[in-house]
Coordinates of C-alpha atoms and ligand atoms in Angstrom, one line a residue:
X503 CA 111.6 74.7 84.0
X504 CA 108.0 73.9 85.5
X505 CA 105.9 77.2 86.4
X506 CA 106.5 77.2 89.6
X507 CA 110.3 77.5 89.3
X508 CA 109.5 79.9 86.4
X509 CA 107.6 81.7 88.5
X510 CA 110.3 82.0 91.4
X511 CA 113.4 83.1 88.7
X512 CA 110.6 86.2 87.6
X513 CA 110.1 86.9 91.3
X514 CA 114.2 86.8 92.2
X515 CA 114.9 88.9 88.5
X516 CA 112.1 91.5 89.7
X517 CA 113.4 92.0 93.3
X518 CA 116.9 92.6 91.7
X519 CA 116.2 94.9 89.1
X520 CA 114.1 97.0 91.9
X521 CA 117.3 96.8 94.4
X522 CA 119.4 98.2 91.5
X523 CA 116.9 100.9 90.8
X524 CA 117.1 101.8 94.5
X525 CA 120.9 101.7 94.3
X526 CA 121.1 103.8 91.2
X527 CA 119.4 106.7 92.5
X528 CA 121.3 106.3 95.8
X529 CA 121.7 108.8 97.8
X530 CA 118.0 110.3 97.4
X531 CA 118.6 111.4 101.3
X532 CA 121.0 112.8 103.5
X533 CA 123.7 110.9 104.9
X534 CA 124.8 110.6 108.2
X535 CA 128.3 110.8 109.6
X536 CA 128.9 108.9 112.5
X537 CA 131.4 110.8 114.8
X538 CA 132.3 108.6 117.7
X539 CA 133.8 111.5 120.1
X540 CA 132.0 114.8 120.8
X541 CA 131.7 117.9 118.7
X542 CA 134.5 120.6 118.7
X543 CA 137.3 117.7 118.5
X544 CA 139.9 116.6 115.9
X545 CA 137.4 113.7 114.6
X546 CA 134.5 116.0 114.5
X547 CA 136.3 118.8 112.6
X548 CA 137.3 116.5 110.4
X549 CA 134.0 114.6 109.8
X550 CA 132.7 118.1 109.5
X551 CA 135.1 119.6 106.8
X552 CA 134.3 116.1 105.1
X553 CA 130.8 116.2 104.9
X554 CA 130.5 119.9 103.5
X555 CA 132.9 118.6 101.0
X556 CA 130.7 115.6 100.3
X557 CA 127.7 117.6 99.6
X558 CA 128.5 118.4 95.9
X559 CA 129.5 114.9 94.9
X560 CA 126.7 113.6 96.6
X561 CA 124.2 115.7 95.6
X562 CA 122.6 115.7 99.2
X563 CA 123.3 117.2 102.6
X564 CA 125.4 115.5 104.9
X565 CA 125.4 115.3 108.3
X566 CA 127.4 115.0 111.4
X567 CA 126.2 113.1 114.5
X568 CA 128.2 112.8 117.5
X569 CA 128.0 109.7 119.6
X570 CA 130.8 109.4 121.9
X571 CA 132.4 108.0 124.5
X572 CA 134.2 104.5 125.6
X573 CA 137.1 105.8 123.4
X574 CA 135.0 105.5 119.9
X575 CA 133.7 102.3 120.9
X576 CA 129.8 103.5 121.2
X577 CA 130.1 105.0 118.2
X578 CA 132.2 102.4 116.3
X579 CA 129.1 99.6 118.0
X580 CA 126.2 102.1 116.4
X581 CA 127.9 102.4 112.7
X582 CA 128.8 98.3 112.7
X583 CA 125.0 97.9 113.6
X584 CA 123.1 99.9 111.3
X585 CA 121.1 99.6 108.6
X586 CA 123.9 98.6 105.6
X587 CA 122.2 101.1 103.0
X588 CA 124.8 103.6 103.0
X589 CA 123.1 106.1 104.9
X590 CA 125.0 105.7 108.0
X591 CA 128.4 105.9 107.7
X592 CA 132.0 106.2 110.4
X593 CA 134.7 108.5 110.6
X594 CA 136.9 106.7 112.8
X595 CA 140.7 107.5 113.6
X596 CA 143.5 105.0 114.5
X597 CA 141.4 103.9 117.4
X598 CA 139.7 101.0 115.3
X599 CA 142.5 99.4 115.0
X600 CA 143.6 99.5 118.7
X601 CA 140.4 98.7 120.7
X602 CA 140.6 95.2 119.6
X603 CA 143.8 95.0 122.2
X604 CA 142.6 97.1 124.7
X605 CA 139.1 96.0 125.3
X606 CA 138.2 92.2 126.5
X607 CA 135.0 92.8 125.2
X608 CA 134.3 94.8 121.9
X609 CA 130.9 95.4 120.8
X610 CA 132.4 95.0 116.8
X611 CA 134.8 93.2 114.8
X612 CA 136.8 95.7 113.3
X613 CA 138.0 93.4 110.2
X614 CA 134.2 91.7 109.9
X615 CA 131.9 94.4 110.9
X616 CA 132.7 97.5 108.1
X617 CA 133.2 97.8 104.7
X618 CA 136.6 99.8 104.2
X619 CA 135.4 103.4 102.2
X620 CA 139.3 104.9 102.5
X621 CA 141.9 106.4 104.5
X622 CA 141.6 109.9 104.5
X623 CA 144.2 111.6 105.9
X624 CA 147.0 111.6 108.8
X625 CA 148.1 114.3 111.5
X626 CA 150.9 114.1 113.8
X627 CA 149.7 114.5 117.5
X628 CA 151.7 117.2 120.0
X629 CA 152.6 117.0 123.9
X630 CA 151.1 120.3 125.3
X631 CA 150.2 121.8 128.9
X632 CA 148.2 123.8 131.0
X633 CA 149.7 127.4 131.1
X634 CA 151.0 127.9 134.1
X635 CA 153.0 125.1 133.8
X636 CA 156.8 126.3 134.7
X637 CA 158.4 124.2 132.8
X638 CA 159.7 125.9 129.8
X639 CA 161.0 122.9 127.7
X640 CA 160.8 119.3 127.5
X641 CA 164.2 118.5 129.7
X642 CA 162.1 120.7 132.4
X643 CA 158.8 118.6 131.9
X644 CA 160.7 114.9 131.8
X645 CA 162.3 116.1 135.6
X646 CA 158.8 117.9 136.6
X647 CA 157.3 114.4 135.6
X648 CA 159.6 112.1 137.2
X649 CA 159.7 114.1 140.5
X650 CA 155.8 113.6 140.5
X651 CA 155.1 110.1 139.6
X652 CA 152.2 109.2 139.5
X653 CA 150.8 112.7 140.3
X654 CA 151.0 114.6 137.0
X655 CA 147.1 114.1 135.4
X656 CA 147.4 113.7 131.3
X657 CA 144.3 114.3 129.8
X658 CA 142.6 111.9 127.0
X659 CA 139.4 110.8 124.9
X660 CA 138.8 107.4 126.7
X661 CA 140.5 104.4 126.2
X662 CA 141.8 103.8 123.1
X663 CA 141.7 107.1 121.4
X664 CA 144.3 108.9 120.0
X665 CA 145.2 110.8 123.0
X666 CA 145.3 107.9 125.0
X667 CA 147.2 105.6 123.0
X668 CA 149.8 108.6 123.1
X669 CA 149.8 108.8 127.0
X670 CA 150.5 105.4 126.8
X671 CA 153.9 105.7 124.9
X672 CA 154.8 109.0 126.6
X673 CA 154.6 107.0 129.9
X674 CA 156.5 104.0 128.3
X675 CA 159.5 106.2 126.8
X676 CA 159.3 108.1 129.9
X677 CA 159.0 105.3 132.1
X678 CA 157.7 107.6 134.9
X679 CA 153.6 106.5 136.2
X680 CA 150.9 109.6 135.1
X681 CA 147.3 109.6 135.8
X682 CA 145.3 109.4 133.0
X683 CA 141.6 111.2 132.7
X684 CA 139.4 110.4 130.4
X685 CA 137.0 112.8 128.7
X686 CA 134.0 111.7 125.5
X687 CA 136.5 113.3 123.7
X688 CA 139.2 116.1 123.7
X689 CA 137.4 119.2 123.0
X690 CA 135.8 118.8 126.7
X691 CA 139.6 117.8 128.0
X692 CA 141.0 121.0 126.1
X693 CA 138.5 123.4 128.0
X694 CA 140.1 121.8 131.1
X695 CA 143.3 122.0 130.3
X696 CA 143.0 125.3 129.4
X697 CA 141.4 126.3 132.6
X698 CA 144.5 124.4 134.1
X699 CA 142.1 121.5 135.8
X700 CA 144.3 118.6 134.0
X701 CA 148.2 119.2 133.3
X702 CA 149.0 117.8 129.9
X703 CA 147.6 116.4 126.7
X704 CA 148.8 115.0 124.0
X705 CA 147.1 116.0 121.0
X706 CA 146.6 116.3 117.0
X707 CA 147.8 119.2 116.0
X708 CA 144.4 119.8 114.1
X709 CA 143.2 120.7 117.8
X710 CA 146.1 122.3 119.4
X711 CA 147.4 124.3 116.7
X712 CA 144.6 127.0 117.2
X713 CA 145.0 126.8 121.3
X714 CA 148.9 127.0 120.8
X715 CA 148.9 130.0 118.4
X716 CA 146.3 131.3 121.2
X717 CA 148.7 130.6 123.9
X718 CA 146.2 129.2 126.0
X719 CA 148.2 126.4 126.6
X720 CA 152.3 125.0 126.5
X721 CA 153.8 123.0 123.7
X722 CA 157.1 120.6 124.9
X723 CA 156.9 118.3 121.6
X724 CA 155.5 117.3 118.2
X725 CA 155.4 113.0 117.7
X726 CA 156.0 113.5 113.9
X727 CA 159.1 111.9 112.9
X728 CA 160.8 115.5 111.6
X729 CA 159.5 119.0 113.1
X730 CA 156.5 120.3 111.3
X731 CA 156.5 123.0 108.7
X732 CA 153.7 125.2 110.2
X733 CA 155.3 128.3 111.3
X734 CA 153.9 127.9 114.9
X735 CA 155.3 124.4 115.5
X736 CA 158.4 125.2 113.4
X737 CA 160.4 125.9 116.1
X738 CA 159.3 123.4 118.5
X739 CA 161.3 119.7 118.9
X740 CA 160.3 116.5 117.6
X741 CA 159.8 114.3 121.2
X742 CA 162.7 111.6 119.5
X743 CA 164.9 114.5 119.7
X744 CA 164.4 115.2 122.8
X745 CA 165.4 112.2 123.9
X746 CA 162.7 109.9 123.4
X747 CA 164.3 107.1 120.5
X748 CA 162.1 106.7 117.6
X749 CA 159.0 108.4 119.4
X750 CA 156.3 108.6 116.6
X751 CA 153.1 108.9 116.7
X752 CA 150.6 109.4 112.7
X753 CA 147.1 109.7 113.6
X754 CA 144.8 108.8 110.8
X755 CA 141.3 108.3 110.0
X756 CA 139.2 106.7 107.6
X757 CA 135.3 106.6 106.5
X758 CA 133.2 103.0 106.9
X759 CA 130.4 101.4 106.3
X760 CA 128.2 98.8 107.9
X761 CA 128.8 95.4 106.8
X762 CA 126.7 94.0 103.5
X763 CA 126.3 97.6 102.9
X764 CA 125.7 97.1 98.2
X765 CA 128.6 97.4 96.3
X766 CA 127.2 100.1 94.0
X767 CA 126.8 102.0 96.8
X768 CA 130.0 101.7 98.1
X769 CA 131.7 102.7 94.9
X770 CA 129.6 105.7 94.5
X771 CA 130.7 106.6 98.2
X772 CA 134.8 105.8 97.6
X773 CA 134.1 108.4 94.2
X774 CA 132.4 111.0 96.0
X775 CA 135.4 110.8 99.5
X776 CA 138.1 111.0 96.5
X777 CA 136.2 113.6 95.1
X778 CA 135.8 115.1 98.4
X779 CA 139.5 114.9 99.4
X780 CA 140.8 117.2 96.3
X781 CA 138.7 119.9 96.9
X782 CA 141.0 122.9 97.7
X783 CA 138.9 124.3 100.2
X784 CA 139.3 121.4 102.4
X785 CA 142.9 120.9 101.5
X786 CA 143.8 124.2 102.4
X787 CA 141.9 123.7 105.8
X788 CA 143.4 120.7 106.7
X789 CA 146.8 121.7 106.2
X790 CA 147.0 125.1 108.1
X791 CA 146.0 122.8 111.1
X792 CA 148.7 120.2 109.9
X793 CA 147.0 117.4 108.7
X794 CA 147.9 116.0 105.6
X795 CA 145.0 114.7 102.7
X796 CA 145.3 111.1 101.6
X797 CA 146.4 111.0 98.2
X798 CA 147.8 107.4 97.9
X799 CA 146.7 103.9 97.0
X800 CA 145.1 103.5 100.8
X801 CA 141.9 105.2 99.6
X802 CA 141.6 102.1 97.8
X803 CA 139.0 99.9 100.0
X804 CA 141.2 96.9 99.6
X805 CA 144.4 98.8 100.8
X806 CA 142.9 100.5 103.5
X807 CA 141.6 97.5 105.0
X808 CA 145.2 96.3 104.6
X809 CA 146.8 99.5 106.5
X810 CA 144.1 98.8 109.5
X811 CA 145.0 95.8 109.8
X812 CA 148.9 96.2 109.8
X813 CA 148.2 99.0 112.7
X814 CA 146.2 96.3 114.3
X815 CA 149.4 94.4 114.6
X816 CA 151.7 97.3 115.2
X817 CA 149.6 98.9 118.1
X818 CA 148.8 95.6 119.9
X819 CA 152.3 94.4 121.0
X820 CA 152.7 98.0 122.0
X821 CA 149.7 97.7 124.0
X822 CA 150.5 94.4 125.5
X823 CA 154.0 95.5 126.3
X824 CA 152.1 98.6 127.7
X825 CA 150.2 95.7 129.9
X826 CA 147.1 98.3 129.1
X827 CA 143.0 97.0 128.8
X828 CA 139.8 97.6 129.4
X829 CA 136.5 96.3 129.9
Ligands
LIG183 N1 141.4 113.6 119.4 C1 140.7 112.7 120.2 C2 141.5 111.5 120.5 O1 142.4 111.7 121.3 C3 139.3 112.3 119.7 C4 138.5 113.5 119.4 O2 137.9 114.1 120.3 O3 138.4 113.8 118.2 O4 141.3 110.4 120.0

C-alpha cells in the first residue's frame, strides 16, 4: 500500500471508531417523539405513556412534540426528513400505511423513508354521537342516517387518519352519503362533538372510553370483531352484529425512524420500546382504555415492516373501491 492510500485507510478506521464512540453513548440527549396529530388525542396519549416509559431504558427524558395536520402527513414528512441520528423519532398509527392510496402526492415513501422500530400496540375504534342525538341504538342511527343523506356531519383527524378511514367504511357498509369534517386531530373534533357542533365520530376507544363513561357523548358500536371486555363497552354491539357483515376495524401504531438512521442505534431503540411496552404501569393504562400492548413477533423491525406493508395492500383496494383521495 503506498502512503497515501495508507494514509486514507487510517483516516476511514479513525472516522469509524469515532462514529461508534458516538453511537455507543447514544442517547446522551433527549429524544423526541414526533406526534403527527395534536395533543389530547389517541396518538398523543399514546406517544405520551410511551415516552414516560422510555425514560428509564433510555436513560434520558423523552419528549412529545405535536405536529399535526393533513391526516399525519406533516408529521410523517418532518420524521422521514430529519436528521437519521435517532433523536427524532414517529409514533404513527395505521395511517402510514393508507396515505400512500389516498394522497396523489405524498411528501414520503412509507416503505423507503423509515426504519421500522416496532408495532406497538392495537385498539379497536367505536361509532359514537353527540348527546342529544335521539337515536337510542344502531337500527335508530342506520334510519336517522339514511333519512339524512348527505346531511349527517362525521367528525375525523384529516384524511387518512384513523377516524377517517372508519367514516369511509361506515359510509361503504352503510351505503348512505355523510359529510365528513376534518379536524388536526380528534381531541379538537371530541370537544365539538361534545358541544353537539358535529354528529358522530368514530373513534379509538382509548379516546372515547373516558367521554362515554362521562356520558358526554352516545355509543351505537364497537368495530372489534367480538364486543370488548371493558365493563363500559360490554354491553354495547359489535357494528357486524348490527348488521354490518364483517365490519372491523384494529387501529395500531408503531415507532420509526428516519431513513440511514445507525444500526446500533436502532437496536438500542427496539430494546428500550420492548422494554418500554412490559412495564405494568403502561400496561395497565393502556388496557383500561382498551388498547392492547404488542407482545408478538411484529416488534421485530423486519416483521413490522412486513405487517405495514400487508395493510398497505389491504387498505388500498378498500380505498379505491371507496373511490377516496386527496391532494
Ligand atoms: N385518533 C385520531 C385518528 O382518527 C388521531 C389522533 O388525534 O390521535 O386518526
Amino acid at each position: 500500500m503506498n502512503i497515501l492510500k495508507q494514509r486514507a485507510a487510517i483516516a476511514v478506521i479513525g472516522l469509524m471508531a469515532a462514529s461508534a464512540a458516538a453511537w455507543a453513548e447514544f442517547p446522551d440527549k433527549s429524544v423526541s417523539l414526533v406526534v403527527p396529530f395534536s395533543a389530547g388525542g389517541p396518538s398523543d396519549k399514546i406517544a405520551r405513556d410511551l415516552a414516560e416509559a422510555l425514560r428509564k431504558p433510555l436513560g434520558q427524558t423523552v419528549v412529545v412534540e405535536n405536529t399535526a395536520g393533513a391526516g399525519g402527513t406533516i408529521g410523517a414528512a418532518r420524521v422521514a426528513r430529519a436528521t437519521p441520528d435517532g433523536y427524532t423519532l414517529l409514533v404513527h398509527h395505521i395511517g402510514l400505511s393508507t396515505a400512500p392510496a389516498l394522497y396523489k402526492k405524498l411528501p414520503y415513501n412509507t416503505l423507503e423513508d423509515f426504519e421500522y422500530l416496532g408495532l406497538i400496540n392495537e385498539a379497536p375504534s367505536t361509532l359514537i354521537g353527540k348527546p342529544g342525538l335521539a337515536a337510542s341504538n344502531f337500527a335508530d342511527l342506520r334510519k336517522w342516517i339514511g333519512a339524512n343523506e348527505g346531511k349527517v356531519n362525521l367528525a375525523n383527524a384529516g384524511v387518512g387518519s384513523a377516524s377517517h378511514l372508519c367514516g369511509l367504511v361506515l359510509q361503504a357498509a352503510l351505503q348512505s352519503q355523510m359529510t365528513f369534517v376534518p379536524y388536526k386531530g380528534t381531541a379538537p373534533a371530541m370537544t365539538d362533538l361534545m358541544g353537539g357542533q358535529v354528529d358522530l365520530m368514530c373513534e379509538q376507544a382509548t379516546n372515547a372510553v373516558p367521554q362515554i363513561e362521562a356520558k358526554k357523548v352516545k355509543v351505537y358500536g364497537v368495530t372489534s370483531k367480538q364486543r370488548m371486555s371493558l365493563p363500559v363497552l360490554a354491553q354495547v354491539p359489535t357494528l357486524a352484529e348490527s348488521g354490518l357483515k364483517g365490519f372491523e376495524m384494529t387501529v395500531w401504531h408503531g415507532v420509526y425512524a428516519p431513513k440511514g438512521t445507525p444500526p446500533a442505534v436502532l437496536a438500542k431503540l427496539n430494546a428500550a420500546i420492548r422494554t418500554a411496552l412490559k412495564d405494568p404501569e403502561l400496561i395497565k393504562r393502556e388496557e383500561a382504555l382498551g388498547i392492547r400492548v404488542v407482545t408478538d413477533s411484529r416488534l421485530e423491525p423486519a416483521e413490522h415492516k412486513k405487517y405495514v406493508e400487508s395493510e398497505m395492500n389491504r387498505w388500498s383496494k378498500i380505498i379505491q373501491d371507496a373511490g377516496a383521495t386527496a391532494d
